[in-house]
Short mmCIF file of C-alpha atoms and ligand atoms in Angstrom, two decimals:
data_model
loop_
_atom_site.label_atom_id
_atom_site.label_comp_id
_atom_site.label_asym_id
_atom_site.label_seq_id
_atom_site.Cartn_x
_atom_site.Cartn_y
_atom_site.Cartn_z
CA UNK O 1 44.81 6.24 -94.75
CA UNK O 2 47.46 8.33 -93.37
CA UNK O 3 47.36 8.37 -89.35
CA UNK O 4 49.90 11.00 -86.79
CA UNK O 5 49.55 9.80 -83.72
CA UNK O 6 50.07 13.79 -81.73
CA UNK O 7 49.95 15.42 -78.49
CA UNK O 8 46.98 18.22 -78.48
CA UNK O 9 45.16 20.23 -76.44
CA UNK O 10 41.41 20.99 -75.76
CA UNK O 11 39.41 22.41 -73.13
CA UNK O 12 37.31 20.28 -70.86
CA UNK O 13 36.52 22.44 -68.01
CA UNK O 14 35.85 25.74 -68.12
CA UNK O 15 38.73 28.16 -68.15
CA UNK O 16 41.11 25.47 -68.35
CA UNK O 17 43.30 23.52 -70.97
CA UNK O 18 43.99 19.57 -70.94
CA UNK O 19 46.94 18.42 -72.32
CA UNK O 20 45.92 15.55 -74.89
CA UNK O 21 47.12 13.04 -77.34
CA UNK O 22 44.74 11.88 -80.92
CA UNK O 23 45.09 10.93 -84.23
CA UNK O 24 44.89 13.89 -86.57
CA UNK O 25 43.29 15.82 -83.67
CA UNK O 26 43.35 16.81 -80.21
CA UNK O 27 41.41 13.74 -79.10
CA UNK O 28 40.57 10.67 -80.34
CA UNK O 29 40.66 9.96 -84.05
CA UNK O 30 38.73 9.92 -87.12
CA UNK O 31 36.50 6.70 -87.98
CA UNK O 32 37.66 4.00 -90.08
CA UNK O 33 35.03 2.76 -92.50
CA UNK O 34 35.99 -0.57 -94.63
CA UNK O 35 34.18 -3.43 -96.56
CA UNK O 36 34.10 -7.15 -95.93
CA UNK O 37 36.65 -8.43 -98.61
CA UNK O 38 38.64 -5.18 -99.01
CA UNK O 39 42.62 -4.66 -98.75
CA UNK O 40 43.14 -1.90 -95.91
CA UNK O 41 46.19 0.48 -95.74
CA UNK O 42 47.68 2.54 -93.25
CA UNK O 43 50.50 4.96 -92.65
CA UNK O 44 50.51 5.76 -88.76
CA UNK O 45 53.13 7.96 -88.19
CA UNK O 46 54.47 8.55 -84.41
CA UNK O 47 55.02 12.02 -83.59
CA UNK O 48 54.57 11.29 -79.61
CA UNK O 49 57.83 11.51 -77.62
CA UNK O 50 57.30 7.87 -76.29
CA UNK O 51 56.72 4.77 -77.89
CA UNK O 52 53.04 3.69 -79.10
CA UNK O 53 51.55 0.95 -80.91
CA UNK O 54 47.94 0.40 -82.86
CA UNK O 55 46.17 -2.45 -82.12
CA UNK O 56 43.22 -3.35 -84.38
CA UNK O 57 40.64 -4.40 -80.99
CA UNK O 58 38.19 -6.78 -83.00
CA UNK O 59 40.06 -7.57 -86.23
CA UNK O 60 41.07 -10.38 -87.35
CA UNK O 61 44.58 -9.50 -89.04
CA UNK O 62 48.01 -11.15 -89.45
CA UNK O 63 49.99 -11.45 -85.84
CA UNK O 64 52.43 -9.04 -87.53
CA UNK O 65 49.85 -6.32 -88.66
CA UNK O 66 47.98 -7.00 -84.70
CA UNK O 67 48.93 -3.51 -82.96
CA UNK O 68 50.32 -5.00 -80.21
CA UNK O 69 52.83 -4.72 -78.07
CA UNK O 70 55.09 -6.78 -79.89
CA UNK O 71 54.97 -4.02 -82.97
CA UNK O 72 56.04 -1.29 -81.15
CA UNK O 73 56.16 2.54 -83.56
CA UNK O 74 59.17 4.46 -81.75
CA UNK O 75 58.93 7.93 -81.67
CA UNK O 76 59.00 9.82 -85.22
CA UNK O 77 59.01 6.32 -87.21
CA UNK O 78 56.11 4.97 -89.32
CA UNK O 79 54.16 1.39 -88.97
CA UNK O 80 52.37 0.50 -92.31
CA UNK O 81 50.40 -2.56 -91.56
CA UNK O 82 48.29 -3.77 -94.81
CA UNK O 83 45.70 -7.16 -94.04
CA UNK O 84 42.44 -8.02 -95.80
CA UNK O 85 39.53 -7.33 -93.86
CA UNK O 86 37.82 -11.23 -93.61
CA UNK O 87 35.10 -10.88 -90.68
CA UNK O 88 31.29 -9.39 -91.52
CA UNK O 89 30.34 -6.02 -90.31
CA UNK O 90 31.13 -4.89 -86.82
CA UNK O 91 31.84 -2.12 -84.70
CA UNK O 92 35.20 -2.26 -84.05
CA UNK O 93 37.88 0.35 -82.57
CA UNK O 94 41.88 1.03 -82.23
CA UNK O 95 44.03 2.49 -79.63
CA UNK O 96 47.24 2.31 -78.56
CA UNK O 97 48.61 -1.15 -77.19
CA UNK O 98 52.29 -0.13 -75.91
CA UNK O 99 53.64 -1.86 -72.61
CA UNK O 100 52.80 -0.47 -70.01
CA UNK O 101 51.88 2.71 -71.93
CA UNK O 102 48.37 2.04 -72.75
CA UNK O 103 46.32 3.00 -70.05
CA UNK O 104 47.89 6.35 -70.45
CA UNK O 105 48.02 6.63 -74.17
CA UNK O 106 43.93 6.00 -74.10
CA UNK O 107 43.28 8.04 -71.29
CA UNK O 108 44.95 11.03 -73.55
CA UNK O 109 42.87 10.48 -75.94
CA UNK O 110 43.96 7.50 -78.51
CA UNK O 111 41.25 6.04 -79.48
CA UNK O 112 39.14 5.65 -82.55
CA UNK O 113 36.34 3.47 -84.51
CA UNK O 114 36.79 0.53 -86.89
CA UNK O 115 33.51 -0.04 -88.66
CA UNK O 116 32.93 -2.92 -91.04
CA UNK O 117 30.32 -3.41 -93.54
CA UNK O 118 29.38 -6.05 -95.65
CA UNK O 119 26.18 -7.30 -97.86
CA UNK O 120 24.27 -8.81 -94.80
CA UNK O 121 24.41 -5.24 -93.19
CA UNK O 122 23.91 -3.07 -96.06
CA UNK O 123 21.14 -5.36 -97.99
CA UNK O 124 19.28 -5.04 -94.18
CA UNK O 125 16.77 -2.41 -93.56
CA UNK O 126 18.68 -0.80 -90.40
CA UNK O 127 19.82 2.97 -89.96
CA UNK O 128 22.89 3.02 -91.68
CA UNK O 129 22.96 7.19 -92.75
CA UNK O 130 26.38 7.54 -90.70
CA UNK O 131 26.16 10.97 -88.86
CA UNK O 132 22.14 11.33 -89.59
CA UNK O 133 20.75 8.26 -88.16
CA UNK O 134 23.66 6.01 -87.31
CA UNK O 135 25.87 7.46 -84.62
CA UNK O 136 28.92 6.59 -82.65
CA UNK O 137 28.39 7.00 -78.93
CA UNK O 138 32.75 6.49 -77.37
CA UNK O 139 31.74 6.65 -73.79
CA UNK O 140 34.77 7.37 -71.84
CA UNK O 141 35.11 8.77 -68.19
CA UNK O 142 37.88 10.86 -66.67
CA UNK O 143 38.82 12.69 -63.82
CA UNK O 144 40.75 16.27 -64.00
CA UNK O 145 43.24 17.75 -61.81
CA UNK O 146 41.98 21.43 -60.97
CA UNK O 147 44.30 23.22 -63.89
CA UNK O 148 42.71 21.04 -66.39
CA UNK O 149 45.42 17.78 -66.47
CA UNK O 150 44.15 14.47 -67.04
CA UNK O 151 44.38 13.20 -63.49
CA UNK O 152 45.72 9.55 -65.05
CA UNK O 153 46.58 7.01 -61.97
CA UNK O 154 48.17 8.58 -59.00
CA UNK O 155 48.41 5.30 -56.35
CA UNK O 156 47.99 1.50 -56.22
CA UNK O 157 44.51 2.14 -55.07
CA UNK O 158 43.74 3.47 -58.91
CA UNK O 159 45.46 0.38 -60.49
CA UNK O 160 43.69 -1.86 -58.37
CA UNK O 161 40.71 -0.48 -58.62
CA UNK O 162 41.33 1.35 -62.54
CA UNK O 163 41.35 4.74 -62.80
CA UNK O 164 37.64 5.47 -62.99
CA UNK O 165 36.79 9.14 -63.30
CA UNK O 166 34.25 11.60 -62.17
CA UNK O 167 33.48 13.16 -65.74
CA UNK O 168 32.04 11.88 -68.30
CA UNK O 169 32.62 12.45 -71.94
CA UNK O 170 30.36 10.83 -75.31
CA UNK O 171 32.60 11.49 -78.14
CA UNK O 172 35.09 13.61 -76.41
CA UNK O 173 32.14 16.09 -74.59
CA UNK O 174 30.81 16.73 -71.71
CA UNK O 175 26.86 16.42 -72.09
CA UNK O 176 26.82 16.81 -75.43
CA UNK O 177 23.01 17.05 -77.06
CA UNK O 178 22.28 15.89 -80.46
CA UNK O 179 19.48 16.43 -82.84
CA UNK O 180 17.95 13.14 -84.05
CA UNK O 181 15.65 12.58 -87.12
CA UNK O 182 11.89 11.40 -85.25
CA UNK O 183 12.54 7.92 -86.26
CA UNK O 184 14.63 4.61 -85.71
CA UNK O 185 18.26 5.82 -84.77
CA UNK O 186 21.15 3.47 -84.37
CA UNK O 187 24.01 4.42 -82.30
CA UNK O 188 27.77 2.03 -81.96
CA UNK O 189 28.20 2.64 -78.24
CA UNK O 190 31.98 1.88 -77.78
CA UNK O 191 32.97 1.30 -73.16
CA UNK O 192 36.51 3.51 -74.04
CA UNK O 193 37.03 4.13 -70.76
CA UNK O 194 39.89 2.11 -68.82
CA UNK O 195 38.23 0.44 -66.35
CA UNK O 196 34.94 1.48 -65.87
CA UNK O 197 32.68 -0.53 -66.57
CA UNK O 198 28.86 0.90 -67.64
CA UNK O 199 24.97 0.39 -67.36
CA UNK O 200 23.68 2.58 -70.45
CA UNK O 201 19.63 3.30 -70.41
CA UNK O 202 17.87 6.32 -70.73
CA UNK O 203 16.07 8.78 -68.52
CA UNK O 204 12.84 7.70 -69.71
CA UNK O 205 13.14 4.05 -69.25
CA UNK O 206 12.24 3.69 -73.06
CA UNK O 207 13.22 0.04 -74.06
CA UNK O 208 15.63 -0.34 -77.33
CA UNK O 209 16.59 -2.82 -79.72
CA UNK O 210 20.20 -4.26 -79.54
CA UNK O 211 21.33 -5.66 -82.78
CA UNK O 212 24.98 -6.29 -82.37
CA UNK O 213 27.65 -7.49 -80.12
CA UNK O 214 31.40 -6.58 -79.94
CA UNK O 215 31.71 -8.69 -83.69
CA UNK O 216 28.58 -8.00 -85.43
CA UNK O 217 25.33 -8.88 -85.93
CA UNK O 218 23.17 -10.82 -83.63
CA UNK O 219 20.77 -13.47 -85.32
CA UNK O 220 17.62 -11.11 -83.86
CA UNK O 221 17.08 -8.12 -82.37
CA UNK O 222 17.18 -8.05 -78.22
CA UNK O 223 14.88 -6.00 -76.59
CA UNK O 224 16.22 -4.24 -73.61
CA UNK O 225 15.53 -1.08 -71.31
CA UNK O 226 19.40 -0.86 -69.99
CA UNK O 227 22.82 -1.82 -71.42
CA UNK O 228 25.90 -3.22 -69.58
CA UNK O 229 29.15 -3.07 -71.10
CA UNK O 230 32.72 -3.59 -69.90
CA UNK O 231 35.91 -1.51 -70.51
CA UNK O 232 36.25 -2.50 -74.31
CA UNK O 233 33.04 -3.76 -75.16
CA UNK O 234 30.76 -2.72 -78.03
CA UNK O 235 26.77 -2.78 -78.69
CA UNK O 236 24.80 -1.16 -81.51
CA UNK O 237 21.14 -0.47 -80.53
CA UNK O 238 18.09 1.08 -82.48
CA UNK O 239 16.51 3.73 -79.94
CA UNK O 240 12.81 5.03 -81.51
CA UNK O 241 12.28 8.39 -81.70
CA UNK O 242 8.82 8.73 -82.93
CA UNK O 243 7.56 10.06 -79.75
CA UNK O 244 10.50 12.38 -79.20
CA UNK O 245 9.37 15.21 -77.21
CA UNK O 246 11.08 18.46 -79.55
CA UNK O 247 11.56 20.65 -76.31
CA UNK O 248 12.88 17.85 -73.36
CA UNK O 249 14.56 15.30 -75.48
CA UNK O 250 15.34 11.94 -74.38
CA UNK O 251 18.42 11.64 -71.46
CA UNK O 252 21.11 9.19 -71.89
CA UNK O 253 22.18 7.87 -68.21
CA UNK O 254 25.54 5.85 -67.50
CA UNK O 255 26.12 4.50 -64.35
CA UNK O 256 29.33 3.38 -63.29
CA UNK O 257 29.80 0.44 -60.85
CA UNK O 258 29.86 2.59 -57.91
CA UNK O 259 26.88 3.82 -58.10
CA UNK O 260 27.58 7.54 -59.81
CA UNK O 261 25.31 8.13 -62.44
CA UNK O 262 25.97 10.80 -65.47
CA UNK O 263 23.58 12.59 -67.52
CA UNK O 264 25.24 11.69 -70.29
CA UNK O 265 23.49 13.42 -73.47
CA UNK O 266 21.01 14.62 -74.80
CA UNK O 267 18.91 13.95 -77.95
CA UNK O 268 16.38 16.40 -79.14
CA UNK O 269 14.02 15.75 -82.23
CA UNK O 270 13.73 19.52 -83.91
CA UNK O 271 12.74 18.01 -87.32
CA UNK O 272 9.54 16.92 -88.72
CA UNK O 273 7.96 13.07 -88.06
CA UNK O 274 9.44 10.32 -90.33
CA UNK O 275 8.28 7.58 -92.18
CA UNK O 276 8.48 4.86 -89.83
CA UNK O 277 10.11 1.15 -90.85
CA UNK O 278 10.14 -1.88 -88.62
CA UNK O 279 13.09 -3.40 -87.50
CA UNK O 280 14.24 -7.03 -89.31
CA UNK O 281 13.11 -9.84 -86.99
CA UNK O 282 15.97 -11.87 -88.79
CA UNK O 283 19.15 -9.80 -88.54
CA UNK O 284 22.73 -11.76 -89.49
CA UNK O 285 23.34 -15.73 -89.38
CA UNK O 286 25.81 -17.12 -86.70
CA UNK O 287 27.68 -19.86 -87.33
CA UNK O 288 27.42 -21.02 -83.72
CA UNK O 289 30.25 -23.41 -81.92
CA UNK O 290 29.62 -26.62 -80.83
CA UNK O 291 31.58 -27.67 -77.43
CA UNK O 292 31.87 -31.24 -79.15
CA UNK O 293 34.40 -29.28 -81.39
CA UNK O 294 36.57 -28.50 -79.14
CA UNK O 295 39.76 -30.22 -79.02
CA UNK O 296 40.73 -28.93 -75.09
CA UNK O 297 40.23 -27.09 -72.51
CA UNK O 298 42.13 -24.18 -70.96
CA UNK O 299 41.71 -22.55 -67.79
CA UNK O 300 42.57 -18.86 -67.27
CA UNK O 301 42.62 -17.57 -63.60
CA UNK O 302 42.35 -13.86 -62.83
CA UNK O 303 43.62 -12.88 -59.77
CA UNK O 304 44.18 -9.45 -58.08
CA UNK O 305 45.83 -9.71 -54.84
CA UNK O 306 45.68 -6.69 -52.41
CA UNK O 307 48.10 -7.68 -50.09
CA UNK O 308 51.42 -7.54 -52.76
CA UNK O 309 50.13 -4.30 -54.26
CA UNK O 310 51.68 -2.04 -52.30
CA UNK O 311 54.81 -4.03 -51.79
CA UNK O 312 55.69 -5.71 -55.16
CA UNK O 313 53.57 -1.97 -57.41
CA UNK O 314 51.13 -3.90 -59.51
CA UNK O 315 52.97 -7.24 -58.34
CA UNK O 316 48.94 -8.77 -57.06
CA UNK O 317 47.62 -8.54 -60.68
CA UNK O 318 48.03 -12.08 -62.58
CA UNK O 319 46.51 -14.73 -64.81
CA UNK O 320 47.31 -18.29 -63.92
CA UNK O 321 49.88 -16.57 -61.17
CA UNK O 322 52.16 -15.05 -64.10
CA UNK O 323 53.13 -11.26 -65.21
CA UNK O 324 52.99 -10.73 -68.65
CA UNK O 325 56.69 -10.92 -69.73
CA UNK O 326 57.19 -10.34 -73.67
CA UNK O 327 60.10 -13.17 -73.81
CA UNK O 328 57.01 -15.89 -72.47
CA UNK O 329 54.34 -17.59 -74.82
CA UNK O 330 52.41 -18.89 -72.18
CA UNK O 331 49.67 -20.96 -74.64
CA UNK O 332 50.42 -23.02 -78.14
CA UNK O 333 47.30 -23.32 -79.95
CA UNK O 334 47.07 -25.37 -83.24
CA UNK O 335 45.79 -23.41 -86.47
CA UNK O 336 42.33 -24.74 -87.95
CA UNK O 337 41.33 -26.36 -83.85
CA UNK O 338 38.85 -25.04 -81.40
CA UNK O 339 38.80 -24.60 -78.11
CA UNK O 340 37.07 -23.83 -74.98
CA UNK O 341 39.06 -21.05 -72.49
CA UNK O 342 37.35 -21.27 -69.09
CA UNK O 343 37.92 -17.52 -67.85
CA UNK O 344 38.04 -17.84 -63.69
CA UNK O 345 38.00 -14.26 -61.56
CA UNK O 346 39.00 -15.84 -58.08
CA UNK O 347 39.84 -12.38 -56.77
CA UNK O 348 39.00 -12.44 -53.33
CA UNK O 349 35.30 -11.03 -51.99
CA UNK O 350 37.15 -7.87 -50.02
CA UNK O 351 39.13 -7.12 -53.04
CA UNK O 352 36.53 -8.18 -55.85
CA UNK O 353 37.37 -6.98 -58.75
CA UNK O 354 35.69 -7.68 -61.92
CA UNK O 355 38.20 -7.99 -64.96
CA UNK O 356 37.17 -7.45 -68.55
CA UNK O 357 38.65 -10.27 -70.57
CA UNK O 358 40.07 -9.58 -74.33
CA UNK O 359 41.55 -12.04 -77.18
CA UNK O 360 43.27 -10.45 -80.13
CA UNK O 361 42.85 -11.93 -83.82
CA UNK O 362 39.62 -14.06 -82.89
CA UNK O 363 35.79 -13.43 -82.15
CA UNK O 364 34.56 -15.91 -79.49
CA UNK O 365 31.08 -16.83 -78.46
CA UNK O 366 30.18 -18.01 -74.70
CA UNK O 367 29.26 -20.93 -73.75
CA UNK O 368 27.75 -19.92 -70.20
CA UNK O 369 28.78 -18.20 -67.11
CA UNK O 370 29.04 -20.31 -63.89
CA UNK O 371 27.41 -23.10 -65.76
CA UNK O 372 24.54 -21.06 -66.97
CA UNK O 373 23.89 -19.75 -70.45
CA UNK O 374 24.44 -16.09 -70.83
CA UNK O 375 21.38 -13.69 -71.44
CA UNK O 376 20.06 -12.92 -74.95
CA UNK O 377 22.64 -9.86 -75.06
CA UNK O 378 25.36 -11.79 -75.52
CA UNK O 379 24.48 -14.08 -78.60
CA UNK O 380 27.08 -13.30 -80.71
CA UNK O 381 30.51 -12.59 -81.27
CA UNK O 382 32.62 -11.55 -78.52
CA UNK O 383 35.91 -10.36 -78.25
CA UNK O 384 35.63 -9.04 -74.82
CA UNK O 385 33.75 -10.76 -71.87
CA UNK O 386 32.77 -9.36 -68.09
CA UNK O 387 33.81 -11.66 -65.53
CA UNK O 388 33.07 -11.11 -61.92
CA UNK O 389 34.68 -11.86 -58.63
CA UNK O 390 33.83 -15.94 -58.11
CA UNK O 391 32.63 -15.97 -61.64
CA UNK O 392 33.87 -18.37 -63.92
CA UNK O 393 33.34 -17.96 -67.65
CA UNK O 394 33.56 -20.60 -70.29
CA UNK O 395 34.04 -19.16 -74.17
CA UNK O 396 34.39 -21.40 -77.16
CA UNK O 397 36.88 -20.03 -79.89
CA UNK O 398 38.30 -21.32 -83.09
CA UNK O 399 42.06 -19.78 -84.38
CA UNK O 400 42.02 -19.82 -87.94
CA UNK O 401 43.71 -18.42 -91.00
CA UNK O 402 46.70 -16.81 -89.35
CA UNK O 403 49.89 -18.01 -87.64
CA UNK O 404 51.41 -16.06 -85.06
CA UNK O 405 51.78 -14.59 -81.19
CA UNK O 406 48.73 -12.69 -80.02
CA UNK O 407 47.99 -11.08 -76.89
CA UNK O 408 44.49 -11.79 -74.13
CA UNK O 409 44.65 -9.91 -71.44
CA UNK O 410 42.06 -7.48 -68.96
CA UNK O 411 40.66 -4.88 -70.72
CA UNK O 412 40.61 -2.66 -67.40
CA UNK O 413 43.60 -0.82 -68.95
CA UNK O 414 45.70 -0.33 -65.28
CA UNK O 415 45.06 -4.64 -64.50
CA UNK O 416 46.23 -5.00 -68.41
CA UNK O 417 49.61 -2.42 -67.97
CA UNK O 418 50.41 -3.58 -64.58
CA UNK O 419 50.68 -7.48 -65.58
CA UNK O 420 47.50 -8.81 -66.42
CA UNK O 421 48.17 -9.72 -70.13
CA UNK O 422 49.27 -13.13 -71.85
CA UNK O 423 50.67 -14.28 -74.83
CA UNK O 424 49.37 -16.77 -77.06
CA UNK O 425 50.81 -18.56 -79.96
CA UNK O 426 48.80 -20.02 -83.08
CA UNK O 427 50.68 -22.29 -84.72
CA UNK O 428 50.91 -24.84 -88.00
CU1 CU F 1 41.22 -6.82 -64.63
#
């Protein structure tokens, strides 16, 4: 696949034009759609006047072939990273990975879907018609200056806090509406945003069906009337539309932390009823981790520190009291060994902060969240985990097949470009 990383522009707001970055577009990108087992090409080409990068958020590829900020694509060259997909079907998404430039980069618009299938999810009887009743939902917020500019982080306040925006787009609209067939619908809702982080449910208080986490397939469906998901994290659900009303529709509602709630979308049901399936009680096996596997321990501290902010300009935001510095591995893990990372946020009460924590190259599964085991909604594979202020999260993850320096960091883009990031090196 042939990639340009651009600058576009589209209009947002009425009677106004937003300056915008995409692949092969004005915004966002076109969706990547690859089997279990396959050999994937690409030829991203940078025709930005800065630097970028494309990480692979989910995959488990080659350190070299990662998209991070170690492979950096200056302006007008070309990256051609070429790995063998080896991980069963997932949502999965790119976007840019440059330092310091990625908060930015996504906010523009850089951003698009990974999707993997394999036997398990095409032998199931799931939605799986992409674009009739299988549907991406990138939910993404964003705040506007009044001639139409992204207004992208102004002050300390928004890197502290993330740029969290008073707009909100599904799929690069505002309120969009879409027609749905009167049946079963799955939708890949992808948190693109920064650093907000989301409850999903809709008007109606209907309950759906998740069936995946950030890596794939959960062992059952989880039945749930609301969805939370962090800056970076991934669900699919099944929503029924049998009962779809043709003239109100069903409302999607996103509420960000604060409070603000969005209409999102809409979904009207025009068409006549459909034959209606039942969802597989038995969805995907998980090869779960055991903690007697694991050979240590390491403990990750999150810390955002209001006091240096305004002094030191993103100087407060640290894991285990370090900046990210690109000359530092900070962890050695052995290739083929397993091992538990216990995820602390000890951001102070006043300044709580939650911080959305990300591993490249692996899928993880948690073990439990201040000693208890999560809820249903997160059995599975993880790449990205929520962890609030005094919470401490312990994840179990095994490195395998691939040598080489990765990157874990906050997903809240602004904690990620202003320090909060790692490095971590798998070796023999
Ligand atoms: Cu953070």
């Amino acid at each position: 696949m042939r990639f340009k990383a651009q600058r576009g522009s589209r209009s947002f707001l009425p009677g106004t034009t937003t300056p915008t970055m995409g692949y092969n577009g004005d915004f966002l990108g076109p969706t990547i759609r690859v089997k279990n087992g396959q050999q994937f090409h690409a030829d991203i080409e940078n025709t930005l006047d800065e630097p970028t990068t494309v990480h692979w958020h989910g995959l488990h590829v080659p350190a070299k072939w990662d998209g991070g900020p170690r492979q950096v694509i200056p302006t007008g060259a070309h990256w051609k990273p070429e790995f063998t997909i080896r991980q069963p079907a997932a949502t999965l998404w790119y976007h840019p990975h440059a330092m310091g430039l990625t908060g930015e980069q996504v906010y523009n618009g850089l951003a698009g879907l990974f999707i993997i299938d394999d036997e398990v999810s095409e032998r199931l009887n799931i939605p799986k018609q992409y674009g009739r009743d299988d549907f991406p939902l990138i939910i993404q917020d964003r705040r506007f200056f009044q001639d139409g500019h992204f207004a992208y982080a102004q002050n300390m306040m928004d890197v502290m806090n993330g740029v969290i925006g008073n707009h909100l787009l599904v799929n690069g609209a505002e309120k969009p509406f879409l027609d749905v067939p009167r049946e079963k619908v799955r939708f890949r809702v992808v948190n693109g945003s920064n650093s907000s982080i989301y409850r999903i449910s809709f008007a109606d208080e209907r309950p759906f069906f998740q069936i995946a986490t950030d890596g794939g397939l959960m062992e059952k469906p989880v039945t749930l009337t609301s969805l939370l998901l962090s800056a970076g994290e991934r669900a699919e659900i099944i929503v029924d539309f049998a009962d779809n009303n043709p003239a109100a529709g069903v409302t999607l509602l996103v509420k960000q932390f604060n409070g603000q709630l969005f209409e999102a979308m809409r979904f009207t049901s025009t068409g006549p009823a459909e034959n209606q399936t039942d969802l597989p009680q038995d969805l995907a096996a998980i090869n779960w981790l055991k903690e007697s596997d694991a050979v240590r321990t390491r403990t990750f501290v999150m810390k955002t520190m209001g006091m240096d902010m305004g002094m030191m300009g993103g100087g407060g935001l640290t894991i285990n009291g370090k900046h990210m510095d690109l000359k530092r591995i900070d962890e050695t893990v052995k290739l083929g060994t397993t091992e538990i990372w216990e995820i602390r946020n000890s951001s102070d009460m006043m300044m709580g902060m939650p911080h959305s924590m990300h591993l490249h190259d692996v899928q993880f599964q948690i073990l439990d969240r201040n000693g208890q085991t999560p809820e249903p909604r997160e059995w599975g594979h993880k790449d990205t985990v929520l962890v609030m202020p005094g919470e401490v999260t312990r994840i179990i993850v095994r490195f395998a097949d691939y040598t080489g320096i990765y990157m874990y960091h906050c997903h809240l883009l602004e904690h990620e470009d202003n320090g909060m990031m790692g490095q971590f090196e798998i070796i023999r």
